[in-house]
Tab-separated table of C-alpha atoms and ligand atoms in Angstrom:
chain	number	residue	atom	x	y	z
A	1	UNK	CA	-6.249	-5.512	113.611
A	2	UNK	CA	-9.562	-3.860	114.485
A	3	UNK	CA	-12.740	-2.602	112.806
A	4	UNK	CA	-10.902	0.477	111.948
A	5	UNK	CA	-8.770	-1.607	109.626
A	6	UNK	CA	-11.575	-0.989	107.109
A	7	UNK	CA	-10.848	2.814	106.794
A	8	UNK	CA	-8.731	3.405	103.923
A	9	UNK	CA	-7.919	7.160	104.113
A	10	UNK	CA	-4.973	7.973	102.010
A	11	UNK	CA	-4.819	5.090	99.896
A	12	UNK	CA	-4.970	5.257	96.256
A	13	UNK	CA	-7.038	3.048	94.231
A	14	UNK	CA	-7.878	2.638	90.374
A	15	UNK	CA	-11.296	0.823	89.299
A	16	UNK	CA	-11.690	-0.052	85.539
A	17	UNK	CA	-15.383	0.068	84.429
A	18	UNK	CA	-16.166	2.285	87.356
A	19	UNK	CA	-18.897	4.226	85.431
A	20	UNK	CA	-21.704	1.555	86.040
A	21	UNK	CA	-22.804	-1.604	87.741
A	22	UNK	CA	-20.308	-3.175	90.301
A	23	UNK	CA	-17.547	-0.942	89.302
A	24	UNK	CA	-19.719	2.265	90.462
A	25	UNK	CA	-20.857	0.440	93.486
A	26	UNK	CA	-17.148	-0.412	94.303
A	27	UNK	CA	-15.772	3.144	93.887
A	28	UNK	CA	-18.772	4.375	95.987
A	29	UNK	CA	-17.775	2.109	98.995
A	30	UNK	CA	-14.063	2.918	98.272
A	31	UNK	CA	-14.473	6.765	98.935
A	32	UNK	CA	-16.923	6.122	101.814
A	33	UNK	CA	-13.830	4.334	103.261
A	34	UNK	CA	-11.799	7.311	102.261
A	35	UNK	CA	-9.769	6.342	99.273
A	36	UNK	CA	-9.138	8.404	96.574
A	37	UNK	CA	-10.298	6.731	93.490
A	38	UNK	CA	-9.766	6.887	89.911
A	39	UNK	CA	-11.893	5.281	87.345
A	40	UNK	CA	-11.945	4.260	83.736
A	41	UNK	CA	-14.824	3.592	81.619
A	42	UNK	CA	-15.573	3.067	77.953
A	43	UNK	CA	-17.448	5.692	76.602
A	44	UNK	CA	-20.387	6.600	79.079
A	45	UNK	CA	-18.677	9.932	80.245
A	46	UNK	CA	-21.898	11.166	81.720
A	47	UNK	CA	-22.335	8.263	84.166
A	48	UNK	CA	-18.469	8.426	84.892
A	49	UNK	CA	-18.793	11.903	85.854
A	50	UNK	CA	-21.914	11.318	87.941
A	51	UNK	CA	-19.718	8.532	89.885
A	52	UNK	CA	-16.579	10.711	90.111
A	53	UNK	CA	-18.911	13.732	91.532
A	54	UNK	CA	-20.452	11.417	94.184
A	55	UNK	CA	-16.881	10.386	95.113
A	56	UNK	CA	-15.715	13.655	95.466
A	57	UNK	CA	-18.996	14.633	97.685
A	58	UNK	CA	-17.608	12.288	99.794
A	59	UNK	CA	-14.301	14.271	100.490
A	60	UNK	CA	-11.879	12.339	98.374
A	61	UNK	CA	-9.648	12.708	94.989
A	62	UNK	CA	-11.312	11.267	92.353
A	63	UNK	CA	-11.199	11.625	88.488
A	64	UNK	CA	-12.148	9.394	85.361
A	65	UNK	CA	-10.103	8.615	82.018
A	66	UNK	CA	-12.430	6.951	78.999
A	67	UNK	CA	-11.142	4.678	76.450
A	68	UNK	CA	-11.080	1.094	75.283
A	69	UNK	CA	-9.112	-1.005	77.546
A	70	UNK	CA	-8.754	-3.535	74.551
A	71	UNK	CA	-6.542	-0.804	73.259
A	72	UNK	CA	-3.139	-0.361	74.540
A	73	UNK	CA	-2.767	3.214	73.786
A	74	UNK	CA	-5.897	3.882	75.808
A	75	UNK	CA	-4.223	2.009	78.664
A	76	UNK	CA	-1.014	4.048	78.269
A	77	UNK	CA	-3.403	7.207	78.614
A	78	UNK	CA	-5.131	5.911	81.684
A	79	UNK	CA	-1.896	5.228	83.495
A	80	UNK	CA	-0.251	8.329	82.526
A	81	UNK	CA	-3.251	10.032	84.139
A	82	UNK	CA	-2.657	7.563	87.021
A	83	UNK	CA	0.743	9.120	87.138
A	84	UNK	CA	-0.294	12.735	87.119
A	85	UNK	CA	-3.226	12.436	89.745
A	86	UNK	CA	-1.540	9.705	91.921
A	87	UNK	CA	1.878	9.032	91.097
A	88	UNK	CA	1.610	5.492	92.546
A	89	UNK	CA	-0.972	2.893	93.446
A	90	UNK	CA	-2.268	0.756	96.348
A	91	UNK	CA	-5.319	-0.786	95.090
A	92	UNK	CA	-6.159	-1.705	91.564
A	93	UNK	CA	-9.729	-3.525	90.767
A	94	UNK	CA	-9.969	-5.112	87.353
A	95	UNK	CA	-13.445	-5.108	86.640
A	96	UNK	CA	-14.359	-3.476	83.340
A	97	UNK	CA	-15.466	-6.530	81.068
A	98	UNK	CA	-18.468	-7.472	78.565
A	99	UNK	CA	-20.634	-10.350	78.222
A	100	UNK	CA	-21.943	-10.654	74.787
A	101	UNK	CA	-25.481	-11.510	75.217
A	102	UNK	CA	-26.292	-14.115	72.250
A	103	UNK	CA	-26.253	-17.645	72.918
A	104	UNK	CA	-23.772	-19.103	70.200
A	105	UNK	CA	-22.662	-22.716	70.140
A	106	UNK	CA	-18.756	-22.907	70.077
A	107	UNK	CA	-19.082	-24.276	66.410
A	108	UNK	CA	-20.892	-21.391	65.125
A	109	UNK	CA	-19.057	-18.777	66.902
A	110	UNK	CA	-17.323	-16.282	64.635
A	111	UNK	CA	-13.705	-14.860	65.107
A	112	UNK	CA	-14.941	-11.568	65.529
A	113	UNK	CA	-17.015	-12.481	68.812
A	114	UNK	CA	-13.989	-14.682	70.169
A	115	UNK	CA	-11.589	-11.851	69.530
A	116	UNK	CA	-13.563	-9.025	70.662
A	117	UNK	CA	-14.439	-10.705	73.936
A	118	UNK	CA	-10.936	-11.970	74.354
A	119	UNK	CA	-9.448	-8.434	74.018
A	120	UNK	CA	-11.849	-6.707	76.019
A	121	UNK	CA	-12.075	-9.213	79.017
A	122	UNK	CA	-8.605	-10.551	79.150
A	123	UNK	CA	-6.050	-8.546	76.967
A	124	UNK	CA	-7.216	-5.467	78.746
A	125	UNK	CA	-6.650	-7.406	82.475
A	126	UNK	CA	-3.185	-8.123	81.256
A	127	UNK	CA	-2.418	-4.626	79.904
A	128	UNK	CA	-3.931	-2.836	83.274
A	129	UNK	CA	-2.685	-5.312	85.697
A	130	UNK	CA	0.945	-5.142	84.522
A	131	UNK	CA	0.831	-1.085	84.655
A	132	UNK	CA	-0.922	-1.300	88.154
A	133	UNK	CA	1.799	-3.563	89.528
A	134	UNK	CA	4.462	-1.182	88.145
A	135	UNK	CA	3.132	1.729	90.178
A	136	UNK	CA	2.428	-0.576	93.600
A	137	UNK	CA	5.259	-0.842	96.159
A	138	UNK	CA	4.374	-2.946	99.528
A	139	UNK	CA	1.041	-3.773	100.684
A	140	UNK	CA	-0.786	-3.400	97.593
A	141	UNK	CA	-4.302	-4.924	96.415
A	142	UNK	CA	-5.081	-6.597	93.125
A	143	UNK	CA	-8.605	-7.629	92.714
A	144	UNK	CA	-9.681	-9.013	89.424
A	145	UNK	CA	-13.688	-9.586	89.004
A	146	UNK	CA	-14.265	-12.844	87.300
A	147	UNK	CA	-17.225	-15.127	87.408
A	148	UNK	CA	-18.875	-18.223	88.163
A	149	UNK	CA	-18.404	-19.221	84.351
A	150	UNK	CA	-14.419	-19.001	84.667
A	151	UNK	CA	-14.953	-21.998	87.216
A	152	UNK	CA	-17.606	-23.996	85.793
A	153	UNK	CA	-17.759	-22.734	82.036
A	154	UNK	CA	-20.715	-21.234	80.364
A	155	UNK	CA	-22.595	-23.248	77.694
A	156	UNK	CA	-22.949	-20.896	74.147
A	157	UNK	CA	-20.487	-18.209	76.143
A	158	UNK	CA	-17.112	-20.154	75.844
A	159	UNK	CA	-15.588	-16.944	74.729
A	160	UNK	CA	-16.664	-15.180	78.033
A	161	UNK	CA	-15.738	-18.244	80.046
A	162	UNK	CA	-12.386	-18.763	78.568
A	163	UNK	CA	-11.421	-15.037	79.960
A	164	UNK	CA	-12.967	-15.344	83.437
A	165	UNK	CA	-11.322	-18.848	83.693
A	166	UNK	CA	-7.998	-17.319	82.298
A	167	UNK	CA	-8.272	-14.697	85.080
A	168	UNK	CA	-8.656	-17.179	87.875
A	169	UNK	CA	-5.124	-18.871	86.298
A	170	UNK	CA	-3.701	-15.572	86.452
A	171	UNK	CA	-4.522	-14.746	89.885
A	172	UNK	CA	-3.143	-18.202	91.333
A	173	UNK	CA	0.254	-17.517	89.478
A	174	UNK	CA	0.589	-13.849	90.163
A	175	UNK	CA	0.031	-14.012	94.083
A	176	UNK	CA	3.203	-16.012	94.231
A	177	UNK	CA	5.043	-13.514	92.078
A	178	UNK	CA	4.437	-10.527	94.271
A	179	UNK	CA	3.907	-11.794	97.715
A	180	UNK	CA	7.341	-10.691	98.529
A	181	UNK	CA	6.201	-7.266	98.321
A	182	UNK	CA	3.098	-7.927	100.540
A	183	UNK	CA	0.704	-7.358	97.505
A	184	UNK	CA	-2.109	-9.464	97.471
A	185	UNK	CA	-3.763	-10.837	94.236
A	186	UNK	CA	-7.467	-12.363	94.575
A	187	UNK	CA	-10.406	-12.856	92.408
A	188	UNK	CA	-13.931	-11.889	93.137
A	189	UNK	CA	-16.458	-14.499	91.269
A	190	UNK	CA	-20.088	-13.352	90.947
A	191	UNK	CA	-23.040	-15.240	89.514
A	192	UNK	CA	-25.905	-13.161	88.131
A	193	UNK	CA	-25.806	-9.241	89.064
A	194	UNK	CA	-28.827	-7.021	88.661
A	195	UNK	CA	-26.670	-4.853	86.111
A	196	UNK	CA	-27.049	-3.465	82.426
A	197	UNK	CA	-24.915	-6.340	81.397
A	198	UNK	CA	-27.729	-8.943	82.343
A	199	UNK	CA	-30.868	-6.942	81.713
A	200	UNK	CA	-31.710	-8.804	78.512
A	201	UNK	CA	-30.744	-12.326	79.984
A	202	UNK	CA	-33.019	-11.432	83.408
A	203	UNK	CA	-36.081	-10.813	81.474
A	204	UNK	CA	-39.117	-11.288	83.720
A	205	UNK	CA	-39.419	-15.371	83.165
A	206	UNK	CA	-36.165	-15.850	82.833
A	207	UNK	CA	-35.345	-14.081	86.087
A	208	UNK	CA	-37.877	-16.069	88.241
A	209	UNK	CA	-35.886	-19.328	86.586
A	210	UNK	CA	-32.334	-18.116	87.165
A	211	UNK	CA	-33.352	-17.270	90.821
A	212	UNK	CA	-35.035	-20.444	91.632
A	213	UNK	CA	-31.241	-21.967	90.627
A	214	UNK	CA	-29.511	-19.682	93.243
A	215	UNK	CA	-29.274	-21.271	96.885
A	216	UNK	CA	-29.625	-17.483	98.623
A	217	UNK	CA	-32.823	-17.218	96.101
A	218	UNK	CA	-31.896	-13.872	94.148
A	219	UNK	CA	-29.631	-12.687	91.865
A	220	UNK	CA	-26.904	-10.056	93.514
A	221	UNK	CA	-27.190	-6.204	93.531
A	222	UNK	CA	-23.706	-4.632	92.440
A	223	UNK	CA	-23.532	-3.285	96.048
A	224	UNK	CA	-23.378	-7.248	97.150
A	225	UNK	CA	-20.341	-7.444	95.032
A	226	UNK	CA	-18.508	-4.339	95.689
A	227	UNK	CA	-18.459	-5.300	99.662
A	228	UNK	CA	-16.351	-7.981	99.307
A	229	UNK	CA	-14.016	-6.163	96.812
A	230	UNK	CA	-13.667	-3.448	99.105
A	231	UNK	CA	-13.142	-6.045	102.074
A	232	UNK	CA	-10.043	-7.544	100.043
A	233	UNK	CA	-8.823	-3.899	99.512
A	234	UNK	CA	-8.904	-3.482	103.226
A	235	UNK	CA	-5.872	-4.398	105.920
A	236	UNK	CA	-8.147	-6.836	107.483
A	237	UNK	CA	-7.814	-9.127	104.354
A	238	UNK	CA	-3.765	-8.766	104.468
A	239	UNK	CA	-3.301	-12.621	104.484
A	240	UNK	CA	-5.612	-13.303	101.966
A	241	UNK	CA	-3.810	-14.133	98.705
A	242	UNK	CA	-4.610	-16.340	95.414
A	243	UNK	CA	-8.109	-16.651	96.619
A	244	UNK	CA	-11.482	-16.865	94.347
A	245	UNK	CA	-14.045	-15.467	96.564
A	246	UNK	CA	-17.420	-16.693	95.415
A	247	UNK	CA	-20.055	-14.009	95.819
A	248	UNK	CA	-22.638	-15.539	94.062
A	249	UNK	CA	-25.560	-16.525	96.722
A	250	UNK	CA	-24.071	-20.384	96.380
A	251	UNK	CA	-24.835	-20.470	92.649
A	252	UNK	CA	-21.405	-22.057	91.769
A	253	UNK	CA	-22.344	-25.430	94.008
A	254	UNK	CA	-25.430	-26.079	92.185
A	255	UNK	CA	-26.763	-26.324	88.709
B	301	NAP	P1	-21.782	-3.341	83.265
B	301	NAP	O1	-22.678	-2.764	84.309
B	301	NAP	O2	-22.166	-3.824	81.971
B	301	NAP	O3	-20.612	-2.390	83.263
B	301	NAP	C1	-19.294	-2.483	82.681
B	301	NAP	C2	-18.568	-1.292	82.867
B	301	NAP	O4	-17.308	-1.756	82.140
B	301	NAP	C3	-18.818	-0.121	82.416
B	301	NAP	O5	-18.123	0.782	83.179
B	301	NAP	C4	-18.263	0.242	80.720
B	301	NAP	O6	-18.132	1.622	80.521
B	301	NAP	C5	-16.902	-0.724	81.229
B	301	NAP	N1	-16.644	-1.376	79.767
B	301	NAP	C6	-17.162	-2.132	78.987
B	301	NAP	N2	-16.423	-2.277	77.781
B	301	NAP	C7	-14.993	-1.710	78.034
B	301	NAP	C8	-14.249	-1.613	77.206
B	301	NAP	N3	-13.812	-2.237	76.047
B	301	NAP	N4	-13.054	-0.769	77.750
B	301	NAP	C9	-13.319	-0.050	78.998
B	301	NAP	N5	-14.257	-0.107	79.694
B	301	NAP	C10	-15.102	-0.891	79.032
B	301	NAP	O7	-21.137	-4.587	83.959
B	301	NAP	P2	-21.448	-5.363	85.484
B	301	NAP	O8	-22.260	-5.962	85.469
B	301	NAP	O9	-21.060	-4.122	86.415
B	301	NAP	O10	-19.994	-6.070	85.306
B	301	NAP	C11	-18.668	-5.797	85.982
B	301	NAP	C12	-17.893	-6.964	86.211
B	301	NAP	O11	-18.770	-8.208	86.501
B	301	NAP	C13	-17.411	-7.528	84.604
B	301	NAP	O12	-16.199	-8.083	84.666
B	301	NAP	C14	-18.571	-8.681	84.334
B	301	NAP	O13	-17.850	-9.847	83.700
B	301	NAP	C15	-18.537	-9.275	85.600
B	301	NAP	N6	-19.606	-10.088	86.077
B	301	NAP	C16	-20.946	-9.646	85.812
B	301	NAP	C17	-21.864	-10.608	85.972
B	301	NAP	C18	-23.461	-9.994	85.720
B	301	NAP	O14	-24.449	-10.691	85.928
B	301	NAP	N7	-23.776	-8.631	85.502
B	301	NAP	C19	-21.984	-11.692	86.354
B	301	NAP	C20	-20.599	-12.133	86.885
B	301	NAP	C21	-19.513	-11.242	86.497
B	301	NAP	P3	-19.251	2.373	79.808
B	301	NAP	O15	-20.021	2.710	81.014
B	301	NAP	O16	-18.312	3.261	79.314
B	301	NAP	O17	-19.455	1.261	78.918
């Protein structure tokens, strides 16, 4: 192995939620490393097109497909597109997700909030990871974007924490199932990231309080999280599987 193993020329990657935030930063880095990258997004086609154009400018094949990944029909459309564009997949990054911003105690949480979070964050991961694995031969990479919430819970956001914890359990079993094909399956677990998802929560006073609780002293940028995702995609990480890679400035260890 050497540093050239960070080059991913000829690899075909799919990143869900690639139009913004962590997903968009991951697409840019994968494209810079030479991988062809398909992206999924929910409804923000202008943002998705911008990311695709940036990737194409780096000389790789890139395309975007919209749709709600909680809906099996949309997942089927996404993977029909994968079949047309790529034929097979080497890398799958399951990143799309929501974090309902309102603090709601479990005893007061209504069915709609619970079911929507489970559908978008967890059903979608089942639907998309299943389809991705059906298109991966040997030496594939699956990376799911979980959260500190999946490890230590998150008060007033039990719906979100439950989905992120379930993703971690899924990684630990799945890596055993597909290890014989040299496919690795890992999770990345960020804490606070400076993206649109967290903008309301990171209002100026809350931001100072939140950052005081992070050993590294600041919330992550999307690029801080994209780097470790792409490292896990590379041959340098070929013997890492079933790992929950904390990318949260040490926040999971305190508070
Ligand atoms: P973001 O900036 O809000 O971007 C979310 C992405 O997911 C967008 O591409 C969005 O598409 C897509 N998406 C949302 N709902 C979807 C649906 N129903 N179907 C298909 N795609 C959907 O989020 P982010 O902060 O980058 O978060 C990325 C991942 O990191 C998520 O899994 C999140 O839970 C996790 N995470 C985030 C934080 C944080 O502080 N931000 C912390 C820990 C973990 P459109 O652009 O079309 O809406």
